[in-house]
Short mmCIF file of C-alpha atoms and ligand atoms in Angstrom, two decimals:
data_model
loop_
_atom_site.label_atom_id
_atom_site.label_comp_id
_atom_site.label_asym_id
_atom_site.label_seq_id
_atom_site.Cartn_x
_atom_site.Cartn_y
_atom_site.Cartn_z
CA MET U 1 31.58 -36.78 -13.78
CA PRO U 2 28.57 -36.30 -11.63
CA LYS U 3 25.65 -34.69 -13.40
CA ALA U 4 25.10 -30.99 -12.64
CA ALA U 5 22.42 -30.43 -9.96
CA VAL U 6 19.12 -28.82 -11.16
CA LYS U 7 16.71 -26.99 -8.99
CA TYR U 8 13.20 -26.14 -9.71
CA ALA U 9 11.75 -22.97 -7.95
CA CYS U 10 8.18 -21.33 -8.05
CA SER U 11 7.91 -17.79 -9.44
CA GLU U 12 5.04 -17.14 -6.90
CA CYS U 13 5.95 -18.32 -3.53
CA GLY U 14 9.84 -19.29 -3.94
CA TYR U 15 9.22 -22.95 -3.06
CA THR U 16 11.96 -24.90 -4.27
CA ALA U 17 12.37 -28.33 -5.30
CA GLY U 18 14.61 -31.26 -6.79
CA ARG U 19 12.04 -32.13 -9.53
CA TRP U 20 9.32 -30.47 -11.40
CA PHE U 21 5.93 -30.25 -10.52
CA GLY U 22 2.82 -29.00 -12.57
CA LYS U 23 1.36 -27.56 -9.42
CA CYS U 24 3.35 -26.03 -6.96
CA PRO U 25 3.22 -27.88 -3.44
CA GLY U 26 4.04 -24.60 -1.78
CA CYS U 27 1.07 -22.37 -3.11
CA ASP U 28 -0.94 -24.67 -5.07
CA ALA U 29 -0.29 -22.30 -8.45
CA PHE U 30 -0.29 -23.97 -12.05
CA GLY U 31 2.55 -23.96 -14.04
CA THR U 32 4.87 -21.67 -11.92
CA LEU U 33 7.82 -23.78 -11.54
CA VAL U 34 10.93 -22.83 -13.53
CA GLU U 35 14.28 -24.39 -13.74
CA GLU U 36 17.07 -22.86 -11.96
CA ALA U 37 20.99 -23.52 -11.86
CA ALA U 38 21.94 -24.68 -8.31
CA PRO U 39 24.74 -22.83 -6.66
CA THR U 40 28.37 -24.38 -6.34
CA PRO U 41 29.39 -24.51 -2.98
CA GLY U 42 32.88 -22.78 -2.21
CA ALA U 43 35.08 -22.97 0.93
CA ALA U 44 34.35 -20.11 3.12
CA ALA U 45 36.75 -18.56 5.75
CA ALA U 46 35.24 -18.18 9.36
CA LYS U 47 34.75 -14.77 10.64
CA ALA U 48 35.11 -13.48 14.03
CA PRO U 49 31.88 -11.95 15.61
CA LEU U 50 31.44 -8.41 17.24
CA ARG U 51 30.15 -7.62 20.66
CA LEU U 52 27.35 -5.05 20.17
CA VAL U 53 28.91 -2.88 22.35
CA ASP U 54 32.12 -2.51 20.12
CA VAL U 55 29.88 -1.76 17.07
CA ASP U 56 29.98 2.22 16.44
CA ALA U 57 26.64 3.37 15.25
CA ALA U 58 26.68 6.84 14.27
CA GLU U 59 22.89 7.61 14.55
CA ALA U 60 22.12 7.80 10.84
CA GLU U 61 20.37 10.88 9.77
CA ARG U 62 17.76 10.32 7.60
CA ILE U 63 17.44 11.81 3.84
CA ALA U 64 14.37 14.04 3.23
CA THR U 65 13.15 12.92 -0.14
CA GLY U 66 11.47 16.44 -0.71
CA VAL U 67 8.12 14.48 -1.22
CA PRO U 68 6.61 15.01 2.26
CA GLU U 69 4.00 12.08 1.65
CA LEU U 70 6.58 9.62 0.67
CA ASP U 71 8.72 10.60 3.66
CA ARG U 72 5.54 10.12 5.87
CA VAL U 73 5.15 6.41 4.55
CA LEU U 74 9.05 5.80 4.96
CA GLY U 75 8.87 6.97 8.28
CA GLY U 76 10.37 10.32 8.49
CA GLY U 77 12.68 9.93 5.42
CA LEU U 78 15.00 7.41 3.62
CA VAL U 79 17.51 5.81 6.00
CA PRO U 80 21.23 5.84 4.44
CA ALA U 81 21.99 2.62 3.02
CA SER U 82 18.74 0.64 2.89
CA LEU U 83 16.94 -0.92 0.42
CA VAL U 84 13.56 0.03 -0.37
CA LEU U 85 11.07 -1.93 -2.79
CA VAL U 86 8.35 -0.16 -4.44
CA GLY U 87 5.55 -1.83 -6.25
CA GLY U 88 2.65 -1.08 -8.15
CA GLU U 89 0.61 -1.58 -11.48
CA PRO U 90 1.88 -0.34 -14.71
CA GLY U 91 1.27 3.31 -15.28
CA VAL U 92 0.26 3.97 -11.78
CA GLY U 93 3.12 6.52 -11.40
CA LYS U 94 6.04 4.77 -10.13
CA SER U 95 8.73 6.31 -12.07
CA THR U 96 7.24 9.67 -11.98
CA LEU U 97 7.08 9.70 -8.20
CA LEU U 98 10.60 8.31 -7.92
CA LEU U 99 12.08 10.92 -10.46
CA THR U 100 10.42 13.70 -8.64
CA ALA U 101 12.07 12.78 -5.20
CA LEU U 102 15.25 12.12 -6.99
CA ARG U 103 15.23 15.75 -8.50
CA ALA U 104 14.73 17.04 -4.68
CA MET U 105 17.42 14.94 -3.48
CA SER U 106 19.93 15.67 -6.22
CA ARG U 107 20.16 19.45 -4.82
CA ASP U 108 22.47 18.41 -1.67
CA ARG U 109 23.71 15.13 -2.60
CA ARG U 110 24.30 12.61 -5.60
CA ALA U 111 21.52 10.90 -6.84
CA LEU U 112 21.41 8.44 -9.43
CA LEU U 113 18.73 6.96 -11.60
CA VAL U 114 19.38 3.30 -13.20
CA THR U 115 16.77 2.89 -16.00
CA GLY U 116 16.44 -0.25 -17.91
CA GLU U 117 12.92 0.49 -19.18
CA GLU U 118 13.08 3.81 -20.72
CA SER U 119 15.74 5.57 -22.60
CA VAL U 120 17.84 8.44 -21.59
CA ALA U 121 15.85 10.78 -23.62
CA GLN U 122 12.64 9.42 -22.40
CA VAL U 123 13.74 10.27 -18.97
CA LYS U 124 14.84 13.64 -19.73
CA LEU U 125 11.32 14.30 -21.55
CA ARG U 126 9.61 13.39 -17.99
CA ALA U 127 12.03 15.21 -16.24
CA GLU U 128 11.16 18.25 -18.15
CA ARG U 129 7.52 17.85 -17.77
CA LEU U 130 7.88 17.71 -13.94
CA GLY U 131 10.06 20.99 -14.02
CA GLY U 132 13.68 19.98 -14.83
CA ALA U 133 15.82 17.76 -13.06
CA ALA U 134 19.49 18.77 -13.88
CA GLY U 135 21.12 17.34 -10.87
CA VAL U 136 19.95 13.84 -11.55
CA GLU U 137 22.58 11.32 -12.79
CA ILE U 138 21.46 8.85 -15.08
CA LEU U 139 22.64 5.44 -16.33
CA ALA U 140 20.79 3.27 -19.00
CA GLU U 141 21.75 -0.01 -18.16
CA THR U 142 20.36 -3.58 -17.76
CA GLU U 143 23.32 -5.64 -16.95
CA LEU U 144 23.63 -6.61 -13.24
CA ASP U 145 27.18 -6.58 -13.02
CA THR U 146 27.65 -3.29 -14.43
CA VAL U 147 25.20 -1.80 -12.36
CA CYS U 148 26.64 -2.92 -9.00
CA ALA U 149 30.46 -2.10 -10.20
CA SER U 150 29.09 1.56 -11.15
CA LEU U 151 27.35 1.67 -7.80
CA GLU U 152 30.59 0.76 -5.92
CA ARG U 153 32.65 3.28 -8.19
CA GLU U 154 30.44 6.25 -8.09
CA ARG U 155 28.83 5.97 -4.39
CA PRO U 156 25.71 8.06 -5.00
CA ALA U 157 23.99 8.81 -1.74
CA VAL U 158 20.81 7.58 -3.40
CA CYS U 159 20.33 5.53 -6.24
CA VAL U 160 17.04 4.30 -8.08
CA ILE U 161 16.72 1.10 -9.99
CA ASP U 162 13.70 1.23 -12.58
CA SER U 163 12.96 -1.61 -12.72
CA VAL U 164 14.45 -4.57 -10.94
CA GLN U 165 12.77 -6.85 -13.60
CA THR U 166 15.09 -5.51 -16.26
CA LEU U 167 18.10 -6.34 -14.67
CA TYR U 168 20.05 -9.43 -16.20
CA ALA U 169 22.92 -11.32 -14.47
CA ALA U 170 24.71 -13.19 -17.48
CA ASP U 171 26.18 -15.91 -15.30
CA LEU U 172 22.59 -17.10 -14.45
CA GLY U 173 21.47 -18.12 -18.00
CA SER U 174 17.79 -17.72 -17.38
CA ALA U 175 15.57 -14.86 -18.72
CA PRO U 176 15.33 -11.28 -17.14
CA GLY U 177 12.36 -10.87 -14.87
CA SER U 178 12.51 -14.62 -14.19
CA VAL U 179 12.54 -15.52 -10.25
CA ALA U 180 16.39 -16.83 -10.09
CA GLN U 181 17.24 -13.23 -11.81
CA VAL U 182 15.09 -10.96 -9.74
CA ARG U 183 16.36 -12.76 -6.58
CA GLU U 184 19.99 -12.32 -7.72
CA ALA U 185 19.50 -8.80 -8.55
CA ALA U 186 17.63 -7.96 -5.20
CA ALA U 187 20.48 -9.94 -3.36
CA ARG U 188 23.55 -8.07 -5.11
CA LEU U 189 21.79 -4.77 -4.91
CA LEU U 190 21.18 -5.28 -1.05
CA ARG U 191 25.24 -6.11 -0.46
CA VAL U 192 26.21 -2.96 -2.60
CA ALA U 193 24.03 -0.79 -0.96
CA LYS U 194 24.80 -2.00 2.68
CA GLU U 195 28.43 -1.73 1.82
CA ASN U 196 28.66 1.42 0.25
CA GLY U 197 26.08 3.42 2.08
CA VAL U 198 23.94 3.85 -0.94
CA ALA U 199 20.08 4.13 -0.06
CA THR U 200 18.78 2.31 -2.85
CA ILE U 201 15.22 2.30 -3.88
CA ILE U 202 14.14 -0.70 -6.49
CA VAL U 203 10.91 -0.79 -8.52
CA GLY U 204 9.13 -3.75 -8.87
CA HIS U 205 6.23 -4.70 -10.97
CA VAL U 206 3.27 -6.54 -9.56
CA THR U 207 1.56 -9.58 -10.70
CA LYS U 208 -2.27 -9.66 -11.19
CA ASP U 209 -3.13 -10.28 -7.74
CA GLY U 210 -1.14 -7.37 -6.17
CA SER U 211 2.23 -8.89 -5.04
CA VAL U 212 5.22 -7.97 -6.36
CA ALA U 213 6.09 -10.35 -9.31
CA GLY U 214 8.99 -12.54 -8.61
CA PRO U 215 9.41 -14.55 -5.28
CA ARG U 216 8.17 -13.64 -1.97
CA VAL U 217 11.80 -13.87 -0.79
CA LEU U 218 12.28 -10.46 -2.41
CA GLU U 219 10.00 -8.98 0.16
CA HIS U 220 11.89 -10.44 3.17
CA LEU U 221 15.26 -9.30 1.78
CA VAL U 222 14.56 -5.72 1.51
CA ASP U 223 14.04 -2.95 4.61
CA CYS U 224 10.77 -1.55 3.33
CA VAL U 225 8.13 -2.47 0.92
CA LEU U 226 5.86 0.35 -0.68
CA GLN U 227 2.79 -0.39 -2.51
CA PHE U 228 1.71 2.45 -4.72
CA GLU U 229 -2.07 2.16 -5.68
CA GLY U 230 -4.84 3.41 -7.47
CA ASP U 231 -7.00 3.58 -10.51
CA ARG U 232 -5.27 4.65 -13.69
CA TYR U 233 -8.70 6.27 -14.71
CA HIS U 234 -8.77 8.20 -11.57
CA ALA U 235 -6.36 11.02 -10.50
CA HIS U 236 -5.62 10.03 -6.96
CA ARG U 237 -2.99 7.57 -6.01
CA ILE U 238 -2.38 5.94 -2.34
CA LEU U 239 0.91 4.89 -1.30
CA ARG U 240 1.16 2.51 1.67
CA ALA U 241 4.13 0.71 3.47
CA VAL U 242 3.54 -2.90 3.75
CA LYS U 243 6.64 -3.76 5.51
CA ASN U 244 9.00 -1.07 7.34
CA ARG U 245 12.07 -1.84 9.52
CA PHE U 246 12.58 1.75 10.28
CA GLY U 247 8.94 2.69 10.86
CA SER U 248 5.25 2.08 11.12
CA THR U 249 3.42 0.11 8.61
CA ASN U 250 0.34 1.06 6.98
CA GLU U 251 1.11 4.60 7.26
CA LEU U 252 -0.52 6.24 4.03
CA GLY U 253 0.50 8.74 1.50
CA VAL U 254 -1.98 10.49 -0.72
CA PHE U 255 -1.22 12.01 -4.33
CA GLU U 256 -3.25 13.59 -7.21
CA MET U 257 -1.58 12.95 -10.88
CA THR U 258 -1.40 16.34 -12.53
CA GLY U 259 0.20 17.31 -15.76
CA THR U 260 2.91 18.43 -14.13
CA GLY U 261 3.73 15.25 -12.13
CA LEU U 262 2.41 13.73 -8.69
CA VAL U 263 1.25 16.52 -6.07
CA GLY U 264 0.93 15.26 -2.47
CA VAL U 265 -2.80 15.74 -0.92
CA PRO U 266 -1.79 17.13 2.48
CA ASP U 267 -5.48 16.90 3.82
CA PRO U 268 -7.49 13.82 1.96
CA SER U 269 -9.96 13.94 4.58
CA ALA U 270 -11.43 17.26 3.08
CA LEU U 271 -11.65 15.38 0.02
CA PHE U 272 -12.78 11.93 0.46
CA GLY U 273 -14.93 12.63 3.81
CA LYS U 274 -17.71 14.71 2.42
CA THR U 275 -21.23 13.59 1.67
CA ARG U 276 -24.25 15.26 0.29
CA ASP U 277 -27.03 16.43 2.79
CA GLY U 278 -30.01 14.06 2.59
CA GLU U 279 -28.24 11.37 0.23
CA ILE U 280 -29.33 8.01 0.99
CA GLY U 281 -26.84 5.24 1.08
CA ALA U 282 -23.94 7.45 2.08
CA ALA U 283 -22.14 7.73 5.31
CA VAL U 284 -18.70 9.14 6.75
CA ALA U 285 -16.45 6.99 8.52
CA CYS U 286 -13.55 8.30 10.71
CA THR U 287 -10.63 5.38 9.71
CA LEU U 288 -7.07 5.34 11.04
CA GLU U 289 -4.40 4.59 8.55
CA GLY U 290 -1.18 4.07 10.45
CA THR U 291 -1.19 7.18 12.76
CA ARG U 292 -3.22 9.17 10.15
CA PRO U 293 -6.99 9.65 10.78
CA LEU U 294 -8.87 9.83 7.48
CA LEU U 295 -12.65 10.75 6.86
CA LEU U 296 -14.13 8.76 4.06
CA GLU U 297 -17.56 8.64 2.48
CA ILE U 298 -18.92 5.10 2.34
CA GLN U 299 -21.67 4.53 -0.40
CA ALA U 300 -24.09 1.53 -0.46
CA LEU U 301 -26.37 0.67 -2.97
CA VAL U 302 -29.14 -2.20 -1.97
CA SER U 303 -31.27 -3.63 -4.62
CA PRO U 304 -33.73 -6.23 -4.70
CA THR U 305 -32.66 -9.67 -6.64
CA ASP U 306 -33.97 -12.81 -7.39
CA LEU U 307 -30.57 -14.58 -7.19
CA ALA U 308 -30.45 -17.50 -4.98
CA MET U 309 -27.12 -16.14 -3.62
CA PRO U 310 -27.55 -12.30 -3.32
CA ARG U 311 -24.52 -10.52 -4.32
CA ARG U 312 -22.29 -8.70 -1.85
CA VAL U 313 -19.80 -6.65 -3.61
CA GLY U 314 -17.30 -4.31 -1.93
CA THR U 315 -14.94 -1.98 -3.72
CA GLY U 316 -12.16 -0.78 -1.09
CA VAL U 317 -13.67 -2.84 1.93
CA ASP U 318 -12.67 -6.75 2.59
CA PRO U 319 -15.46 -9.15 1.05
CA LYS U 320 -15.59 -10.95 4.38
CA ARG U 321 -15.82 -8.17 6.62
CA LEU U 322 -18.86 -7.21 4.41
CA ALA U 323 -20.43 -10.42 4.61
CA MET U 324 -20.27 -10.17 8.29
CA ILE U 325 -21.77 -6.69 8.67
CA VAL U 326 -24.57 -7.72 6.15
CA ALA U 327 -25.32 -10.70 8.40
CA VAL U 328 -25.23 -8.63 12.10
CA LEU U 329 -27.45 -6.25 10.15
CA GLY U 330 -29.80 -8.73 9.70
CA ARG U 331 -29.55 -10.91 12.67
CA HIS U 332 -29.20 -8.09 15.31
CA ALA U 333 -30.32 -4.76 13.72
CA GLY U 334 -33.57 -5.73 12.02
CA VAL U 335 -32.10 -4.91 8.53
CA ALA U 336 -32.94 -8.01 6.51
CA LEU U 337 -30.86 -8.08 3.30
CA GLY U 338 -31.62 -11.76 2.50
CA ASN U 339 -33.14 -10.61 -0.87
CA ALA U 340 -31.14 -7.85 -1.90
CA ASP U 341 -27.88 -7.42 -3.53
CA VAL U 342 -25.40 -5.05 -1.52
CA PHE U 343 -22.62 -2.99 -3.19
CA VAL U 344 -20.40 -0.64 -1.14
CA ASN U 345 -18.05 1.52 -2.37
CA VAL U 346 -15.06 3.57 -0.56
CA ALA U 347 -14.61 7.04 -1.84
CA GLY U 348 -11.23 7.93 -3.63
CA GLY U 349 -10.10 4.53 -4.54
CA VAL U 350 -8.96 4.11 -0.69
CA ARG U 351 -9.04 0.47 0.63
CA ILE U 352 -9.90 0.16 4.25
CA ASP U 353 -8.02 -2.34 6.22
CA GLU U 354 -8.79 -1.71 9.78
CA PRO U 355 -12.08 -2.83 11.50
CA GLY U 356 -13.12 0.89 12.93
CA ALA U 357 -14.93 1.36 9.46
CA ASP U 358 -17.66 -1.37 10.43
CA VAL U 359 -20.03 1.13 11.89
CA ALA U 360 -20.02 3.36 9.02
CA VAL U 361 -20.33 0.73 6.40
CA ALA U 362 -23.28 -0.57 8.41
CA LEU U 363 -24.84 2.84 8.50
CA ALA U 364 -24.66 3.48 4.78
CA ILE U 365 -26.06 -0.08 3.87
CA ALA U 366 -28.92 0.69 6.78
CA SER U 367 -29.53 4.14 5.17
CA ALA U 368 -29.76 2.29 1.42
CA ALA U 369 -32.02 -0.61 2.77
CA LYS U 370 -34.56 1.78 4.84
CA THR U 371 -34.45 4.61 2.15
CA ALA U 372 -33.44 7.13 4.90
CA PRO U 373 -30.51 9.50 4.70
CA VAL U 374 -27.92 9.19 7.53
CA GLN U 375 -28.20 12.79 9.33
CA SER U 376 -26.27 15.77 7.92
CA GLY U 377 -22.89 16.79 9.72
CA LEU U 378 -22.48 12.94 11.13
CA ALA U 379 -19.59 10.52 11.37
CA ALA U 380 -19.36 7.33 12.75
CA PHE U 381 -16.65 4.67 13.76
CA GLY U 382 -16.27 1.76 16.06
CA GLU U 383 -16.11 -2.15 15.29
CA ILE U 384 -18.93 -4.39 15.07
CA GLY U 385 -18.92 -7.56 16.77
CA LEU U 386 -20.78 -10.81 15.81
CA THR U 387 -23.19 -10.25 18.73
CA GLY U 388 -24.34 -6.92 17.49
CA ARG U 389 -22.66 -5.21 20.08
CA LEU U 390 -19.77 -2.39 19.26
CA ARG U 391 -16.40 -2.41 20.18
CA PRO U 392 -14.51 0.54 20.83
CA ALA U 393 -11.84 1.49 18.33
CA THR U 394 -8.51 2.29 18.77
CA GLN U 395 -7.08 5.80 19.32
CA SER U 396 -10.42 7.40 19.23
CA GLU U 397 -8.86 10.65 20.41
CA ARG U 398 -7.13 11.12 17.15
CA ARG U 399 -10.38 10.24 15.05
CA LEU U 400 -12.44 12.52 17.10
CA GLN U 401 -9.97 15.39 16.56
CA GLU U 402 -10.02 14.95 12.71
CA CYS U 403 -13.91 15.11 13.04
CA ALA U 404 -13.71 18.42 14.98
CA LYS U 405 -11.16 19.47 12.41
CA LEU U 406 -13.50 18.86 9.47
CA GLY U 407 -16.48 20.55 10.87
CA LEU U 408 -18.59 17.57 11.55
CA ASP U 409 -20.44 18.23 14.79
CA ARG U 410 -21.78 14.72 15.64
CA VAL U 411 -19.94 11.16 15.90
CA VAL U 412 -21.59 7.98 16.75
CA VAL U 413 -19.26 5.81 18.85
CA PRO U 414 -19.00 2.48 20.85
CA GLU U 415 -19.50 3.02 24.54
CA GLY U 416 -16.59 3.87 26.23
CA THR U 417 -14.94 6.28 23.95
CA PRO U 418 -14.00 9.45 25.74
CA ALA U 419 -15.52 12.74 25.18
CA HIS U 420 -13.90 15.12 23.05
CA GLY U 421 -14.34 19.13 23.20
CA LYS U 422 -17.19 20.54 21.93
CA LEU U 423 -18.12 17.41 19.80
CA ASN U 424 -21.40 15.89 20.35
CA VAL U 425 -20.07 12.25 20.75
CA GLU U 426 -22.91 9.64 20.90
CA GLU U 427 -21.96 6.58 22.74
CA HIS U 428 -24.04 3.53 22.10
CA ASP U 429 -23.90 -0.32 23.02
CA THR U 430 -25.47 -2.06 20.22
CA LEU U 431 -25.53 -1.65 16.24
CA ARG U 432 -29.38 -1.33 16.43
CA GLN U 433 -29.31 1.80 18.52
CA ALA U 434 -26.23 3.30 16.64
CA ILE U 435 -28.13 3.00 13.36
CA LYS U 436 -31.45 4.42 15.07
CA ALA U 437 -29.68 7.39 16.13
CA GLY U 438 -27.67 7.97 12.74
CA LEU U 439 -30.56 7.39 10.39
CA ASP U 440 -32.62 10.65 9.74
CA ALA U 441 -36.24 8.73 10.45
CA GLY U 442 -38.20 12.04 9.53
CA GLN U 443 -36.79 12.15 6.05
CA SER U 444 -37.52 8.42 5.22
CA ARG U 445 -38.70 7.95 1.47
N1 LIG W 501 1.00 15.10 -19.60
C1 LIG W 501 0.60 14.26 -18.69
N2 LIG W 501 -0.49 14.52 -17.94
C2 LIG W 501 -1.27 13.99 -17.04
N3 LIG W 501 -0.74 12.97 -16.66
C3 LIG W 501 0.20 12.19 -17.29
C4 LIG W 501 0.92 12.75 -18.32
N4 LIG W 501 2.24 12.16 -18.70
C5 LIG W 501 1.81 11.06 -18.08
N5 LIG W 501 0.83 11.11 -17.15
C6 LIG W 501 0.38 10.03 -16.16
O1 LIG W 501 1.73 9.20 -15.50
C7 LIG W 501 1.35 7.78 -15.95
C8 LIG W 501 2.75 7.12 -16.01
O2 LIG W 501 3.51 7.42 -15.06
P1 LIG W 501 4.89 6.64 -14.89
O3 LIG W 501 5.42 6.16 -16.31
O4 LIG W 501 5.56 7.15 -13.74
O5 LIG W 501 4.33 4.98 -14.43
P2 LIG W 501 5.12 3.65 -14.20
O6 LIG W 501 4.28 3.06 -12.86
O7 LIG W 501 6.43 3.81 -13.80
O8 LIG W 501 4.81 2.85 -15.13
P3 LIG W 501 5.47 1.60 -15.98
O9 LIG W 501 5.14 0.56 -14.61
O10 LIG W 501 5.03 1.47 -17.21
O11 LIG W 501 6.64 1.71 -15.77
C9 LIG W 501 0.36 7.70 -16.80
O12 LIG W 501 -0.69 6.83 -16.33
C10 LIG W 501 -0.61 9.07 -16.98
O13 LIG W 501 -1.55 8.99 -15.95
MG1 LIG W 502 7.90 3.29 -15.05
#
């Protein structure tokens, strides 16, 4: 009798091999290859393809989740029969957010919560804290077959699985939460969701480096991947779309955690985009997250150091981008930082991904280095090039609108940015000019 084939799969990147390696050849992680039973091939019947013209696609109406910030990130609501993955660190508020959404959706459709982590009583306690969720149906189950069978029979419009790591398929043999189990669970749920028209949201835990635990294949499988980020010790949480088959990615939702649950913050610029007049090392950036302009306070600290390799530490900014900005400041704008540690922080625990915030980051650092405050009522945006010249940022119209809305009257921008209403838009060609215009030299200390 032939020996049963055994496969080894990496729990980080999904790489598979016929033998075991200490170091994964796919992603170079150590000790991540685990044994997986290979599937037995079965006889399959051929199926006739369809022409697109024969497919009848009734424009599926999106389901409003009742949480406007979540709708925005999903691209205007939940698409029926889609599979959404919500990832986030422990305790960030995934269960709270999804229970709030289920509660609103249960008013006019069937909404089911499958909980593998918490008991029915614990969910009830949370629901009471959120103001009651009488209409939500709940199933405490971890057996994958049972969950799928229940979904097929009940066919709710929306279902939340909390979490995918607790689901367990007995026929696989490996432990719950292992690559094989998580992948199988996601694949089976995908099939059930598409066949029965159940919009399914699965919760996934994240690993230390922030990716959803289990193989990357999970992210390819689902229609939409949302990341719920934020500091457990601060009240604000950020929800972002990392992948979205039905809408724009990089949309941003902002929430505040309160005693009665998560409350959306409709106007985060007013919250995060304020600096105190005359404060050294603070500047306002006008960034764009998806379609949403956002004013953010950037703080910088420059302190002398004896280290041979001065530190460049950024919270909320990309470290490579920060190193580049520091280098351009030294080389092209006369702000030498070779003997200084530079720390940069973005307000509210927001992470900036786009280069449009470069000028404001540079302005905050220059302000800290020259001990001169940034002029009051001033915001900045634009990308910095390696030659010290500024490049226009995308969708400047939107950004300027946001500045005007929040009552800022001067904006430092790259050359070629169109004028806007009553705003004083100051165009500059180089970083050196932008810093000269932005700092209040008269108040230098
Ligand atoms: N009474 C309360 N008042 C304010 N905040 C609370 C209260 N109870 C819970 N929280 C907040 O809710 C958070 C836990 O939320 P939740 O259980 O939804 O997180 P989670 O992401 O589902 O966590 P896990 O990964 O462990 O399932 C806590 O970190 C806490 O900040
Ligand atoms: Mg939870």
